[in-house]
């Protein structure tokens, strides 16, 4: 059995952060498909009892450990592999700052917006959609400005802060109804730099469950 198992599904940008990191560090890993859409697996008592009391993906199983929260998992993998690791107190705190911003304000709004637009039945209420899109675009502009003077979020080399922030940004523009790369030239160039790293794969290639059945 591979060293790591990642509980995930293709449409989850939260899980993609971890799948991408595992691939980029050349880890021995396999996805464990979580049937979120057809079976609501994350909401079952079994999942919450045996996998994650928070009822979420991603979960990384490693030996006896089951870790959740992508920011925690990225930190764990960076510490173990020494790759994409922020070095020293200033970098560690700066990475954490961007990971929290991402979870709450960037992909924290973009993820639910995309979910309500593409997968929820009924689709999202227009006022809620406008609110989420506005908040996500505000955060994208903040990230774009940050990247105007840096190759990567912390500076010259990619770290877990970058791997967190790309979470939802490679999904097709049609799923958002606006083109993130076309509207943000610094984000577009940065996405290209991360895509060029050896081992990069698109979320729909890296994780099971695409296309959705039914
Ligand atoms: N902050 C968490 C977010 C995880 C999250 O929201 N995952 C979604 C899938 S993209 C989920 O599992 N939702 C389960 C549910 O709503 O039942 C992380 O970064 O890991």
mmCIF file with all atom_site columns, N, CA, C and O in Angstrom, residues 132-165:
data_model
loop_
_atom_site.group_PDB
_atom_site.id
_atom_site.type_symbol
_atom_site.label_atom_id
_atom_site.label_alt_id
_atom_site.label_comp_id
_atom_site.label_asym_id
_atom_site.label_entity_id
_atom_site.label_seq_id
_atom_site.pdbx_PDB_ins_code
_atom_site.Cartn_x
_atom_site.Cartn_y
_atom_site.Cartn_z
_atom_site.occupancy
_atom_site.B_iso_or_equiv
_atom_site.pdbx_formal_charge
_atom_site.auth_seq_id
_atom_site.auth_comp_id
_atom_site.auth_asym_id
_atom_site.auth_atom_id
_atom_site.pdbx_PDB_model_num
ATOM 1   N N  . UNK A 1 132 ? -20.764 36.635 -2.727 1.00 0.00 ? 132 UNK A N  1
ATOM 2   C CA . UNK A 1 132 ? -19.585 35.753 -2.733 1.00 0.00 ? 132 UNK A CA 1
ATOM 3   C C  . UNK A 1 132 ? -18.627 36.130 -3.855 1.00 0.00 ? 132 UNK A C  1
ATOM 4   O O  . UNK A 1 132 ? -17.401 36.171 -3.658 1.00 0.00 ? 132 UNK A O  1
ATOM 5   N N  . UNK A 1 133 ? -19.181 36.451 -5.029 1.00 0.00 ? 133 UNK A N  1
ATOM 6   C CA . UNK A 1 133 ? -18.300 36.823 -6.147 1.00 0.00 ? 133 UNK A CA 1
ATOM 7   C C  . UNK A 1 133 ? -17.537 38.105 -5.831 1.00 0.00 ? 133 UNK A C  1
ATOM 8   O O  . UNK A 1 133 ? -16.343 38.235 -6.100 1.00 0.00 ? 133 UNK A O  1
ATOM 9   N N  . UNK A 1 134 ? -18.234 39.056 -5.243 1.00 0.00 ? 134 UNK A N  1
ATOM 10  C CA . UNK A 1 134 ? -17.595 40.327 -4.889 1.00 0.00 ? 134 UNK A CA 1
ATOM 11  C C  . UNK A 1 134 ? -16.460 40.121 -3.891 1.00 0.00 ? 134 UNK A C  1
ATOM 12  O O  . UNK A 1 134 ? -15.372 40.682 -4.034 1.00 0.00 ? 134 UNK A O  1
ATOM 13  N N  . UNK A 1 135 ? -16.711 39.295 -2.865 1.00 0.00 ? 135 UNK A N  1
ATOM 14  C CA . UNK A 1 135 ? -15.673 39.049 -1.861 1.00 0.00 ? 135 UNK A CA 1
ATOM 15  C C  . UNK A 1 135 ? -14.490 38.304 -2.484 1.00 0.00 ? 135 UNK A C  1
ATOM 16  O O  . UNK A 1 135 ? -13.332 38.598 -2.186 1.00 0.00 ? 135 UNK A O  1
ATOM 17  N N  . UNK A 1 136 ? -14.783 37.327 -3.335 1.00 0.00 ? 136 UNK A N  1
ATOM 18  C CA . UNK A 1 136 ? -13.697 36.556 -3.971 1.00 0.00 ? 136 UNK A CA 1
ATOM 19  C C  . UNK A 1 136 ? -12.865 37.472 -4.876 1.00 0.00 ? 136 UNK A C  1
ATOM 20  O O  . UNK A 1 136 ? -11.623 37.425 -4.860 1.00 0.00 ? 136 UNK A O  1
ATOM 21  N N  . UNK A 1 137 ? -13.534 38.326 -5.643 1.00 0.00 ? 137 UNK A N  1
ATOM 22  C CA . UNK A 1 137 ? -12.794 39.216 -6.555 1.00 0.00 ? 137 UNK A CA 1
ATOM 23  C C  . UNK A 1 137 ? -11.934 40.220 -5.783 1.00 0.00 ? 137 UNK A C  1
ATOM 24  O O  . UNK A 1 137 ? -10.831 40.563 -6.204 1.00 0.00 ? 137 UNK A O  1
ATOM 25  N N  . UNK A 1 138 ? -12.444 40.686 -4.663 1.00 0.00 ? 138 UNK A N  1
ATOM 26  C CA . UNK A 1 138 ? -11.657 41.589 -3.815 1.00 0.00 ? 138 UNK A CA 1
ATOM 27  C C  . UNK A 1 138 ? -10.360 40.892 -3.363 1.00 0.00 ? 138 UNK A C  1
ATOM 28  O O  . UNK A 1 138 ? -9.265  41.470 -3.407 1.00 0.00 ? 138 UNK A O  1
ATOM 29  N N  . UNK A 1 139 ? -10.479 39.633 -2.971 1.00 0.00 ? 139 UNK A N  1
ATOM 30  C CA . UNK A 1 139 ? -9.304  38.883 -2.504 1.00 0.00 ? 139 UNK A CA 1
ATOM 31  C C  . UNK A 1 139 ? -8.364  38.552 -3.659 1.00 0.00 ? 139 UNK A C  1
ATOM 32  O O  . UNK A 1 139 ? -7.136  38.555 -3.485 1.00 0.00 ? 139 UNK A O  1
ATOM 33  N N  . UNK A 1 140 ? -8.912  38.277 -4.823 1.00 0.00 ? 140 UNK A N  1
ATOM 34  C CA . UNK A 1 140 ? -8.058  38.012 -5.993 1.00 0.00 ? 140 UNK A CA 1
ATOM 35  C C  . UNK A 1 140 ? -7.225  39.245 -6.329 1.00 0.00 ? 140 UNK A C  1
ATOM 36  O O  . UNK A 1 140 ? -6.043  39.143 -6.686 1.00 0.00 ? 140 UNK A O  1
ATOM 37  N N  . UNK A 1 141 ? -7.825  40.415 -6.191 1.00 0.00 ? 141 UNK A N  1
ATOM 38  C CA . UNK A 1 141 ? -7.089  41.662 -6.469 1.00 0.00 ? 141 UNK A CA 1
ATOM 39  C C  . UNK A 1 141 ? -5.949  41.846 -5.464 1.00 0.00 ? 141 UNK A C  1
ATOM 40  O O  . UNK A 1 141 ? -4.851  42.309 -5.828 1.00 0.00 ? 141 UNK A O  1
ATOM 41  N N  . UNK A 1 142 ? -6.192  41.470 -4.224 1.00 0.00 ? 142 UNK A N  1
ATOM 42  C CA . UNK A 1 142 ? -5.137  41.560 -3.193 1.00 0.00 ? 142 UNK A CA 1
ATOM 43  C C  . UNK A 1 142 ? -3.979  40.620 -3.541 1.00 0.00 ? 142 UNK A C  1
ATOM 44  O O  . UNK A 1 142 ? -2.797  40.995 -3.478 1.00 0.00 ? 142 UNK A O  1
ATOM 45  N N  . UNK A 1 143 ? -4.308  39.422 -3.952 1.00 0.00 ? 143 UNK A N  1
ATOM 46  C CA . UNK A 1 143 ? -3.260  38.463 -4.340 1.00 0.00 ? 143 UNK A CA 1
ATOM 47  C C  . UNK A 1 143 ? -2.516  38.949 -5.584 1.00 0.00 ? 143 UNK A C  1
ATOM 48  O O  . UNK A 1 143 ? -1.276  38.869 -5.654 1.00 0.00 ? 143 UNK A O  1
ATOM 49  N N  . UNK A 1 144 ? -3.249  39.474 -6.543 1.00 0.00 ? 144 UNK A N  1
ATOM 50  C CA . UNK A 1 144 ? -2.611  39.954 -7.780 1.00 0.00 ? 144 UNK A CA 1
ATOM 51  C C  . UNK A 1 144 ? -1.608  41.066 -7.477 1.00 0.00 ? 144 UNK A C  1
ATOM 52  O O  . UNK A 1 144 ? -0.506  41.099 -8.023 1.00 0.00 ? 144 UNK A O  1
ATOM 53  N N  . UNK A 1 145 ? -1.983  41.955 -6.568 1.00 0.00 ? 145 UNK A N  1
ATOM 54  C CA . UNK A 1 145 ? -1.073  43.048 -6.182 1.00 0.00 ? 145 UNK A CA 1
ATOM 55  C C  . UNK A 1 145 ? 0.162   42.473 -5.486 1.00 0.00 ? 145 UNK A C  1
ATOM 56  O O  . UNK A 1 145 ? 1.296   42.907 -5.751 1.00 0.00 ? 145 UNK A O  1
ATOM 57  N N  . UNK A 1 146 ? -0.033  41.544 -4.617 1.00 0.00 ? 146 UNK A N  1
ATOM 58  C CA . UNK A 1 146 ? 1.091   40.906 -3.918 1.00 0.00 ? 146 UNK A CA 1
ATOM 59  C C  . UNK A 1 146 ? 2.109   40.318 -4.924 1.00 0.00 ? 146 UNK A C  1
ATOM 60  O O  . UNK A 1 146 ? 3.315   40.378 -4.735 1.00 0.00 ? 146 UNK A O  1
ATOM 61  N N  . UNK A 1 147 ? 1.568   39.728 -5.994 1.00 0.00 ? 147 UNK A N  1
ATOM 62  C CA . UNK A 1 147 ? 2.421   39.033 -6.964 1.00 0.00 ? 147 UNK A CA 1
ATOM 63  C C  . UNK A 1 147 ? 3.034   39.978 -8.007 1.00 0.00 ? 147 UNK A C  1
ATOM 64  O O  . UNK A 1 147 ? 3.804   39.542 -8.861 1.00 0.00 ? 147 UNK A O  1
ATOM 65  N N  . UNK A 1 148 ? 2.708   41.250 -7.912 1.00 0.00 ? 148 UNK A N  1
ATOM 66  C CA . UNK A 1 148 ? 3.269   42.218 -8.879 1.00 0.00 ? 148 UNK A CA 1
ATOM 67  C C  . UNK A 1 148 ? 4.773   42.352 -8.708 1.00 0.00 ? 148 UNK A C  1
ATOM 68  O O  . UNK A 1 148 ? 5.497   42.631 -9.663 1.00 0.00 ? 148 UNK A O  1
ATOM 69  N N  . UNK A 1 149 ? 5.262   42.139 -7.492 1.00 0.00 ? 149 UNK A N  1
ATOM 70  C CA . UNK A 1 149 ? 6.684   42.373 -7.214 1.00 0.00 ? 149 UNK A CA 1
ATOM 71  C C  . UNK A 1 149 ? 7.413   41.104 -6.762 1.00 0.00 ? 149 UNK A C  1
ATOM 72  O O  . UNK A 1 149 ? 8.541   41.167 -6.293 1.00 0.00 ? 149 UNK A O  1
ATOM 73  N N  . UNK A 1 150 ? 6.725   39.969 -6.850 1.00 0.00 ? 150 UNK A N  1
ATOM 74  C CA . UNK A 1 150 ? 7.331   38.710 -6.386 1.00 0.00 ? 150 UNK A CA 1
ATOM 75  C C  . UNK A 1 150 ? 6.994   37.589 -7.356 1.00 0.00 ? 150 UNK A C  1
ATOM 76  O O  . UNK A 1 150 ? 5.902   37.555 -7.900 1.00 0.00 ? 150 UNK A O  1
ATOM 77  N N  . UNK A 1 151 ? 7.920   36.642 -7.491 1.00 0.00 ? 151 UNK A N  1
ATOM 78  C CA . UNK A 1 151 ? 7.656   35.459 -8.326 1.00 0.00 ? 151 UNK A CA 1
ATOM 79  C C  . UNK A 1 151 ? 6.627   34.545 -7.645 1.00 0.00 ? 151 UNK A C  1
ATOM 80  O O  . UNK A 1 151 ? 5.790   33.948 -8.296 1.00 0.00 ? 151 UNK A O  1
ATOM 81  N N  . UNK A 1 152 ? 6.762   34.433 -6.332 1.00 0.00 ? 152 UNK A N  1
ATOM 82  C CA . UNK A 1 152 ? 5.872   33.570 -5.548 1.00 0.00 ? 152 UNK A CA 1
ATOM 83  C C  . UNK A 1 152 ? 5.413   34.357 -4.316 1.00 0.00 ? 152 UNK A C  1
ATOM 84  O O  . UNK A 1 152 ? 5.956   35.428 -4.028 1.00 0.00 ? 152 UNK A O  1
ATOM 85  N N  . UNK A 1 153 ? 4.465   33.805 -3.574 1.00 0.00 ? 153 UNK A N  1
ATOM 86  C CA . UNK A 1 153 ? 3.813   34.596 -2.524 1.00 0.00 ? 153 UNK A CA 1
ATOM 87  C C  . UNK A 1 153 ? 4.795   35.080 -1.460 1.00 0.00 ? 153 UNK A C  1
ATOM 88  O O  . UNK A 1 153 ? 4.703   36.210 -0.983 1.00 0.00 ? 153 UNK A O  1
ATOM 89  N N  . UNK A 1 154 ? 5.775   34.235 -1.099 1.00 0.00 ? 154 UNK A N  1
ATOM 90  C CA . UNK A 1 154 ? 6.744   34.687 -0.087 1.00 0.00 ? 154 UNK A CA 1
ATOM 91  C C  . UNK A 1 154 ? 7.994   35.304 -0.706 1.00 0.00 ? 154 UNK A C  1
ATOM 92  O O  . UNK A 1 154 ? 8.821   35.852 0.017  1.00 0.00 ? 154 UNK A O  1
ATOM 93  N N  . UNK A 1 155 ? 8.191   35.153 -1.983 1.00 0.00 ? 155 UNK A N  1
ATOM 94  C CA . UNK A 1 155 ? 9.396   35.729 -2.592 1.00 0.00 ? 155 UNK A CA 1
ATOM 95  C C  . UNK A 1 155 ? 9.855   34.951 -3.808 1.00 0.00 ? 155 UNK A C  1
ATOM 96  O O  . UNK A 1 155 ? 9.090   34.778 -4.762 1.00 0.00 ? 155 UNK A O  1
ATOM 97  N N  . UNK A 1 156 ? 11.094  34.460 -3.737 1.00 0.00 ? 156 UNK A N  1
ATOM 98  C CA . UNK A 1 156 ? 11.689  33.887 -4.949 1.00 0.00 ? 156 UNK A CA 1
ATOM 99  C C  . UNK A 1 156 ? 11.423  32.405 -5.152 1.00 0.00 ? 156 UNK A C  1
ATOM 100 O O  . UNK A 1 156 ? 11.714  31.874 -6.219 1.00 0.00 ? 156 UNK A O  1
ATOM 101 N N  . UNK A 1 157 ? 10.942  31.727 -4.111 1.00 0.00 ? 157 UNK A N  1
ATOM 102 C CA . UNK A 1 157 ? 10.709  30.287 -4.305 1.00 0.00 ? 157 UNK A CA 1
ATOM 103 C C  . UNK A 1 157 ? 9.311   29.915 -3.818 1.00 0.00 ? 157 UNK A C  1
ATOM 104 O O  . UNK A 1 157 ? 8.766   30.558 -2.913 1.00 0.00 ? 157 UNK A O  1
ATOM 105 N N  . UNK A 1 158 ? 8.756   28.864 -4.439 1.00 0.00 ? 158 UNK A N  1
ATOM 106 C CA . UNK A 1 158 ? 7.396   28.470 -4.049 1.00 0.00 ? 158 UNK A CA 1
ATOM 107 C C  . UNK A 1 158 ? 7.381   27.781 -2.692 1.00 0.00 ? 158 UNK A C  1
ATOM 108 O O  . UNK A 1 158 ? 8.300   27.032 -2.359 1.00 0.00 ? 158 UNK A O  1
ATOM 109 N N  . UNK A 1 159 ? 6.348   28.058 -1.920 1.00 0.00 ? 159 UNK A N  1
ATOM 110 C CA . UNK A 1 159 ? 6.164   27.430 -0.604 1.00 0.00 ? 159 UNK A CA 1
ATOM 111 C C  . UNK A 1 159 ? 4.715   26.940 -0.491 1.00 0.00 ? 159 UNK A C  1
ATOM 112 O O  . UNK A 1 159 ? 3.905   27.127 -1.419 1.00 0.00 ? 159 UNK A O  1
ATOM 113 N N  . UNK A 1 160 ? 4.417   26.393 0.677  1.00 0.00 ? 160 UNK A N  1
ATOM 114 C CA . UNK A 1 160 ? 3.052   25.915 0.918  1.00 0.00 ? 160 UNK A CA 1
ATOM 115 C C  . UNK A 1 160 ? 2.019   27.041 0.820  1.00 0.00 ? 160 UNK A C  1
ATOM 116 O O  . UNK A 1 160 ? 0.848   26.772 0.577  1.00 0.00 ? 160 UNK A O  1
ATOM 117 N N  . UNK A 1 161 ? 2.432   28.270 0.986  1.00 0.00 ? 161 UNK A N  1
ATOM 118 C CA . UNK A 1 161 ? 1.465   29.377 0.816  1.00 0.00 ? 161 UNK A CA 1
ATOM 119 C C  . UNK A 1 161 ? 0.953   29.401 -0.628 1.00 0.00 ? 161 UNK A C  1
ATOM 120 O O  . UNK A 1 161 ? -0.249  29.572 -0.877 1.00 0.00 ? 161 UNK A O  1
ATOM 121 N N  . UNK A 1 162 ? 1.855   29.192 -1.592 1.00 0.00 ? 162 UNK A N  1
ATOM 122 C CA . UNK A 1 162 ? 1.434   29.156 -2.999 1.00 0.00 ? 162 UNK A CA 1
ATOM 123 C C  . UNK A 1 162 ? 0.524   27.956 -3.252 1.00 0.00 ? 162 UNK A C  1
ATOM 124 O O  . UNK A 1 162 ? -0.489  28.068 -3.951 1.00 0.00 ? 162 UNK A O  1
ATOM 125 N N  . UNK A 1 163 ? 0.904   26.806 -2.681 1.00 0.00 ? 163 UNK A N  1
ATOM 126 C CA . UNK A 1 163 ? 0.128   25.585 -2.951 1.00 0.00 ? 163 UNK A CA 1
ATOM 127 C C  . UNK A 1 163 ? -1.263  25.670 -2.346 1.00 0.00 ? 163 UNK A C  1
ATOM 128 O O  . UNK A 1 163 ? -2.208  25.093 -2.861 1.00 0.00 ? 163 UNK A O  1
ATOM 129 N N  . UNK A 1 164 ? -1.401  26.417 -1.268 1.00 0.00 ? 164 UNK A N  1
ATOM 130 C CA . UNK A 1 164 ? -2.738  26.648 -0.730 1.00 0.00 ? 164 UNK A CA 1
ATOM 131 C C  . UNK A 1 164 ? -3.533  27.582 -1.659 1.00 0.00 ? 164 UNK A C  1
ATOM 132 O O  . UNK A 1 164 ? -4.657  27.275 -2.052 1.00 0.00 ? 164 UNK A O  1
ATOM 133 N N  . UNK A 1 165 ? -2.916  28.674 -2.031 1.00 0.00 ? 165 UNK A N  1
ATOM 134 C CA . UNK A 1 165 ? -3.656  29.710 -2.776 1.00 0.00 ? 165 UNK A CA 1
ATOM 135 C C  . UNK A 1 165 ? -4.087  29.266 -4.176 1.00 0.00 ? 165 UNK A C  1
ATOM 136 O O  . UNK A 1 165 ? -5.062  29.791 -4.717 1.00 0.00 ? 165 UNK A O  1
#
